[in-house]
Amino acid sequence: MLVIGFTGENCAGKTVAIDYLTKKSFYPISLSDMIREALKEEDKAVTRENLIQKGNELREKFGPAVLAMRAKEKMGKDKNYVIDSIRNPAEVEELKRLGNFFLVYVTADAKARFERQKRRGREEDATTFEAFKEMEQLEMENAERTKQNLSGTFVLADRKVENNGTFEQYYEQLNGALSAFSKEFKMERPTWDAYFMNIAKQVAARSICVKRKVAALLVREKQIISTGYNGTPRRTRNCGEGGCPRCNNFEEGGKNLEDCYCSHGEENAIVQAAYNGVSTKGCTIYTTFSPCLICAKMIINAGIVEVVFNEKYPLAESARALLDEAGLKVRAYKID
């Protein structure tokens, strides 16, 4: 996830920049929208004055970084984002915690910005250049951390872009900023172990065993060839529907295993491969719990060469000893 933030004076060109990056597949989020939502809840008009006042109120009540925190809640890790309306240094500090956040300060000559504001034609905008400058100065500096502080925000920018020329010149500068950031951008990517173990944990969510949810994956050359989770056999009642008397009686661990109707996750992964005519020879098995003795014997005889487990099964000592004797590689890979 790459996140680009924009700050700058009124009518400097932030909206144009947001639209430009949106066309480049960035998803836009505006911190001002968080304030607009709060105003709408109170049935107040969305004016510049009310936005400033409500923004200050939210920062005072919930902390100076509240708008950035709310914006982060809207983000997913599978998208790139562009953030507008950053007006407080604490918001920058909070967004920097994302790791791949870069701030751009967009500026332009005051008179040029005033002319743009007049063309915009909003009713609440200043009608004279003097009033424009006076309103802007109120936003520029503030000793209170909970108030807008544009000048304190500008100095935290990773790059400054001046928008006094044509759109083409402005876009060229924005492209230059993106190019510079992309060299520093560190793409988050899970390791193969993390990738497969997270999938195994997701597969385990399909289990409705009343005692424990367990799943396993069979992997060959970084390709999943089979999955399995613990549960009762096909065409029988599920464990969570009363299908397994041992599980539903919550028997003590290790006792009366012969009465358990549930197949283990490792067992089902191996059986599913056989059912579909897929060889398990040379595979690695990723399992959310280390295998029991019965599953260990199946793993060895199935030609599996490596076992990677997330958590240790309580009764796994003899299984581990057998796997070691058979020459399999066994290792733990813990994820939450």
PDB file of C-alpha atoms in Angstrom, residues 43-197:
ATOM      1  CA  ASP A  43     -27.649  18.732  10.895  1.00  0.00           C
ATOM      2  CA  LYS A  44     -25.289  21.707  10.440  1.00  0.00           C
ATOM      3  CA  ALA A  45     -24.471  23.444   7.173  1.00  0.00           C
ATOM      4  CA  VAL A  46     -21.203  22.432   5.525  1.00  0.00           C
ATOM      5  CA  THR A  47     -19.567  25.852   5.352  1.00  0.00           C
ATOM      6  CA  ARG A  48     -15.854  26.703   5.525  1.00  0.00           C
ATOM      7  CA  GLU A  49     -16.347  28.287   8.947  1.00  0.00           C
ATOM      8  CA  ASN A  50     -18.242  25.265  10.295  1.00  0.00           C
ATOM      9  CA  LEU A  51     -15.654  22.883   8.869  1.00  0.00           C
ATOM     10  CA  ILE A  52     -12.840  24.689  10.659  1.00  0.00           C
ATOM     11  CA  GLN A  53     -14.785  24.905  13.918  1.00  0.00           C
ATOM     12  CA  LYS A  54     -15.939  21.270  13.883  1.00  0.00           C
ATOM     13  CA  GLY A  55     -12.463  20.051  12.917  1.00  0.00           C
ATOM     14  CA  ASN A  56     -10.993  21.865  15.904  1.00  0.00           C
ATOM     15  CA  GLU A  57     -13.717  20.448  18.156  1.00  0.00           C
ATOM     16  CA  LEU A  58     -13.018  16.889  17.018  1.00  0.00           C
ATOM     17  CA  ARG A  59      -9.277  17.305  17.571  1.00  0.00           C
ATOM     18  CA  GLU A  60      -9.875  18.771  21.023  1.00  0.00           C
ATOM     19  CA  LYS A  61     -12.234  15.960  22.038  1.00  0.00           C
ATOM     20  CA  PHE A  62     -10.471  12.962  20.477  1.00  0.00           C
ATOM     21  CA  GLY A  63      -6.897  14.175  19.992  1.00  0.00           C
ATOM     22  CA  PRO A  64      -5.108  16.133  17.256  1.00  0.00           C
ATOM     23  CA  ALA A  65      -4.703  13.060  15.011  1.00  0.00           C
ATOM     24  CA  VAL A  66      -8.364  11.962  15.091  1.00  0.00           C
ATOM     25  CA  LEU A  67      -9.095  12.720  11.425  1.00  0.00           C
ATOM     26  CA  ALA A  68      -6.060  10.754  10.243  1.00  0.00           C
ATOM     27  CA  MET A  69      -6.992   7.856  12.525  1.00  0.00           C
ATOM     28  CA  ARG A  70     -10.505   7.752  11.061  1.00  0.00           C
ATOM     29  CA  ALA A  71      -9.066   7.873   7.550  1.00  0.00           C
ATOM     30  CA  LYS A  72      -6.775   4.919   8.315  1.00  0.00           C
ATOM     31  CA  GLU A  73      -9.805   2.893   9.397  1.00  0.00           C
ATOM     32  CA  LYS A  74     -11.177   3.251   5.859  1.00  0.00           C
ATOM     33  CA  MET A  75      -8.024   1.879   4.210  1.00  0.00           C
ATOM     34  CA  GLY A  76      -7.363  -1.642   3.023  1.00  0.00           C
ATOM     35  CA  LYS A  77      -3.910  -3.067   2.453  1.00  0.00           C
ATOM     36  CA  ASP A  78      -4.645  -4.003  -1.153  1.00  0.00           C
ATOM     37  CA  LYS A  79      -5.043  -0.454  -2.527  1.00  0.00           C
ATOM     38  CA  ASN A  80      -3.060   2.775  -2.946  1.00  0.00           C
ATOM     39  CA  TYR A  81      -4.581   5.931  -1.462  1.00  0.00           C
ATOM     40  CA  VAL A  82      -4.358   9.685  -1.904  1.00  0.00           C
ATOM     41  CA  ILE A  83      -5.271  11.801   1.142  1.00  0.00           C
ATOM     42  CA  ASP A  84      -6.570  15.374   0.964  1.00  0.00           C
ATOM     43  CA  SER A  85      -7.084  18.141   3.541  1.00  0.00           C
ATOM     44  CA  ILE A  86      -4.144  17.442   5.868  1.00  0.00           C
ATOM     45  CA  ARG A  87      -3.948  20.521   8.099  1.00  0.00           C
ATOM     46  CA  ASN A  88      -2.339  19.461  11.383  1.00  0.00           C
ATOM     47  CA  PRO A  89       1.193  18.119  12.107  1.00  0.00           C
ATOM     48  CA  ALA A  90      -0.271  15.366  14.303  1.00  0.00           C
ATOM     49  CA  GLU A  91      -2.217  14.081  11.280  1.00  0.00           C
ATOM     50  CA  VAL A  92       1.048  13.753   9.363  1.00  0.00           C
ATOM     51  CA  GLU A  93       2.689  11.938  12.289  1.00  0.00           C
ATOM     52  CA  GLU A  94      -0.222   9.485  12.459  1.00  0.00           C
ATOM     53  CA  LEU A  95      -0.185   8.786   8.721  1.00  0.00           C
ATOM     54  CA  LYS A  96       3.598   8.320   8.813  1.00  0.00           C
ATOM     55  CA  ARG A  97       2.954   5.282  11.010  1.00  0.00           C
ATOM     56  CA  LEU A  98       1.661   3.548   7.881  1.00  0.00           C
ATOM     57  CA  GLY A  99       5.273   3.244   6.731  1.00  0.00           C
ATOM     58  CA  ASN A 100       4.699   4.085   3.053  1.00  0.00           C
ATOM     59  CA  PHE A 101       3.205   7.554   3.450  1.00  0.00           C
ATOM     60  CA  PHE A 102       4.582  10.592   1.619  1.00  0.00           C
ATOM     61  CA  LEU A 103       3.372  14.180   2.015  1.00  0.00           C
ATOM     62  CA  VAL A 104       3.298  16.715  -0.853  1.00  0.00           C
ATOM     63  CA  TYR A 105       3.014  20.437  -0.163  1.00  0.00           C
ATOM     64  CA  VAL A 106       1.232  22.178  -3.030  1.00  0.00           C
ATOM     65  CA  THR A 107       1.558  25.947  -3.203  1.00  0.00           C
ATOM     66  CA  ALA A 108       0.935  28.837  -5.605  1.00  0.00           C
ATOM     67  CA  ASP A 109       1.092  32.640  -5.603  1.00  0.00           C
ATOM     68  CA  ALA A 110      -1.568  34.191  -3.363  1.00  0.00           C
ATOM     69  CA  LYS A 111      -3.109  36.333  -6.115  1.00  0.00           C
ATOM     70  CA  ALA A 112      -3.336  33.367  -8.469  1.00  0.00           C
ATOM     71  CA  ARG A 113      -5.052  31.361  -5.753  1.00  0.00           C
ATOM     72  CA  PHE A 114      -7.496  34.214  -5.052  1.00  0.00           C
ATOM     73  CA  GLU A 115      -8.439  34.362  -8.745  1.00  0.00           C
ATOM     74  CA  ARG A 116      -9.052  30.613  -8.725  1.00  0.00           C
ATOM     75  CA  GLN A 117     -11.278  31.014  -5.689  1.00  0.00           C
ATOM     76  CA  LYS A 118     -13.343  33.682  -7.429  1.00  0.00           C
ATOM     77  CA  ARG A 119     -13.808  31.406 -10.444  1.00  0.00           C
ATOM     78  CA  ARG A 120     -14.900  28.665  -8.085  1.00  0.00           C
ATOM     79  CA  GLY A 121     -17.746  30.904  -6.949  1.00  0.00           C
ATOM     80  CA  ARG A 122     -18.636  29.428  -3.571  1.00  0.00           C
ATOM     81  CA  GLU A 123     -20.985  31.573  -1.516  1.00  0.00           C
ATOM     82  CA  GLU A 124     -18.870  31.362   1.656  1.00  0.00           C
ATOM     83  CA  ASP A 125     -15.586  32.366  -0.043  1.00  0.00           C
ATOM     84  CA  ALA A 126     -13.906  35.717   0.608  1.00  0.00           C
ATOM     85  CA  THR A 127     -14.844  38.402  -1.932  1.00  0.00           C
ATOM     86  CA  THR A 128     -11.750  40.605  -1.554  1.00  0.00           C
ATOM     87  CA  PHE A 129      -8.044  39.780  -1.660  1.00  0.00           C
ATOM     88  CA  GLU A 130      -7.563  41.289   1.807  1.00  0.00           C
ATOM     89  CA  ALA A 131     -10.322  39.122   3.304  1.00  0.00           C
ATOM     90  CA  PHE A 132      -8.844  36.109   1.496  1.00  0.00           C
ATOM     91  CA  LYS A 133      -5.434  36.682   3.075  1.00  0.00           C
ATOM     92  CA  GLU A 134      -6.951  37.371   6.504  1.00  0.00           C
ATOM     93  CA  MET A 135      -8.954  34.117   6.495  1.00  0.00           C
ATOM     94  CA  GLU A 136      -5.903  32.193   5.327  1.00  0.00           C
ATOM     95  CA  GLN A 137      -3.733  33.592   8.106  1.00  0.00           C
ATOM     96  CA  LEU A 138      -6.181  32.272  10.709  1.00  0.00           C
ATOM     97  CA  GLU A 139      -5.487  28.747   9.436  1.00  0.00           C
ATOM     98  CA  MET A 140      -1.752  29.164   9.009  1.00  0.00           C
ATOM     99  CA  GLU A 141      -0.438  29.007  12.580  1.00  0.00           C
ATOM    100  CA  ASN A 142      -1.817  28.038  15.952  1.00  0.00           C
ATOM    101  CA  ALA A 143      -0.020  27.268  19.210  1.00  0.00           C
ATOM    102  CA  GLU A 144      -2.714  24.762  20.239  1.00  0.00           C
ATOM    103  CA  ARG A 145      -2.048  21.230  18.969  1.00  0.00           C
ATOM    104  CA  THR A 146      -5.752  20.622  18.456  1.00  0.00           C
ATOM    105  CA  LYS A 147      -6.206  23.509  16.014  1.00  0.00           C
ATOM    106  CA  GLN A 148      -5.334  23.824  12.336  1.00  0.00           C
ATOM    107  CA  ASN A 149      -1.664  24.577  11.802  1.00  0.00           C
ATOM    108  CA  LEU A 150      -0.869  24.702   8.116  1.00  0.00           C
ATOM    109  CA  SER A 151       2.616  26.184   8.396  1.00  0.00           C
ATOM    110  CA  GLY A 152       3.602  23.439  10.857  1.00  0.00           C
ATOM    111  CA  THR A 153       2.201  20.869   8.434  1.00  0.00           C
ATOM    112  CA  PHE A 154       3.973  22.268   5.387  1.00  0.00           C
ATOM    113  CA  VAL A 155       7.446  21.842   6.925  1.00  0.00           C
ATOM    114  CA  LEU A 156       6.809  18.085   7.297  1.00  0.00           C
ATOM    115  CA  ALA A 157       6.290  17.618   3.551  1.00  0.00           C
ATOM    116  CA  ASP A 158       8.531  15.209   1.660  1.00  0.00           C
ATOM    117  CA  ARG A 159       8.222  17.295  -1.493  1.00  0.00           C
ATOM    118  CA  LYS A 160       7.085  20.792  -2.498  1.00  0.00           C
ATOM    119  CA  VAL A 161       5.231  21.413  -5.769  1.00  0.00           C
ATOM    120  CA  GLU A 162       4.531  24.915  -7.118  1.00  0.00           C
ATOM    121  CA  ASN A 163       1.403  25.258  -9.230  1.00  0.00           C
ATOM    122  CA  ASN A 164       1.780  28.607 -10.993  1.00  0.00           C
ATOM    123  CA  GLY A 165       1.847  27.388 -14.589  1.00  0.00           C
ATOM    124  CA  THR A 166      -0.222  25.230 -16.908  1.00  0.00           C
ATOM    125  CA  PHE A 167      -1.908  21.951 -16.086  1.00  0.00           C
ATOM    126  CA  GLU A 168       0.737  20.124 -18.124  1.00  0.00           C
ATOM    127  CA  GLN A 169       3.528  21.699 -16.075  1.00  0.00           C
ATOM    128  CA  TYR A 170       1.703  20.850 -12.856  1.00  0.00           C
ATOM    129  CA  TYR A 171       1.150  17.232 -13.919  1.00  0.00           C
ATOM    130  CA  GLU A 172       4.822  16.938 -14.817  1.00  0.00           C
ATOM    131  CA  GLN A 173       5.784  17.972 -11.296  1.00  0.00           C
ATOM    132  CA  LEU A 174       3.296  15.515  -9.800  1.00  0.00           C
ATOM    133  CA  ASN A 175       4.735  12.743 -11.970  1.00  0.00           C
ATOM    134  CA  GLY A 176       8.191  13.664 -10.716  1.00  0.00           C
ATOM    135  CA  ALA A 177       7.010  13.372  -7.124  1.00  0.00           C
ATOM    136  CA  LEU A 178       5.454   9.966  -7.769  1.00  0.00           C
ATOM    137  CA  SER A 179       8.621   8.758  -9.455  1.00  0.00           C
ATOM    138  CA  ALA A 180      10.722   9.862  -6.477  1.00  0.00           C
ATOM    139  CA  PHE A 181       8.402   8.202  -3.987  1.00  0.00           C
ATOM    140  CA  SER A 182       8.245   4.946  -5.931  1.00  0.00           C
ATOM    141  CA  LYS A 183      12.006   4.530  -5.463  1.00  0.00           C
ATOM    142  CA  GLU A 184      11.527   4.687  -1.689  1.00  0.00           C
ATOM    143  CA  PHE A 185       8.277   2.724  -1.665  1.00  0.00           C
ATOM    144  CA  LYS A 186       8.713  -0.625   0.061  1.00  0.00           C
ATOM    145  CA  MET A 187       6.112  -3.119  -1.095  1.00  0.00           C
ATOM    146  CA  GLU A 188       4.729  -5.299   1.675  1.00  0.00           C
ATOM    147  CA  ARG A 189       4.657  -8.932   0.648  1.00  0.00           C
ATOM    148  CA  PRO A 190       4.209 -12.014   2.850  1.00  0.00           C
ATOM    149  CA  THR A 191       6.808 -14.763   2.806  1.00  0.00           C
ATOM    150  CA  TRP A 192       5.762 -18.115   1.333  1.00  0.00           C
ATOM    151  CA  ASP A 193       5.451 -19.538   4.859  1.00  0.00           C
ATOM    152  CA  ALA A 194       3.210 -16.660   5.940  1.00  0.00           C
ATOM    153  CA  TYR A 195       1.191 -16.932   2.728  1.00  0.00           C
ATOM    154  CA  PHE A 196       0.473 -20.654   3.083  1.00  0.00           C
ATOM    155  CA  MET A 197      -0.059 -20.605   6.857  1.00  0.00           C
TER     156      MET A 197
END
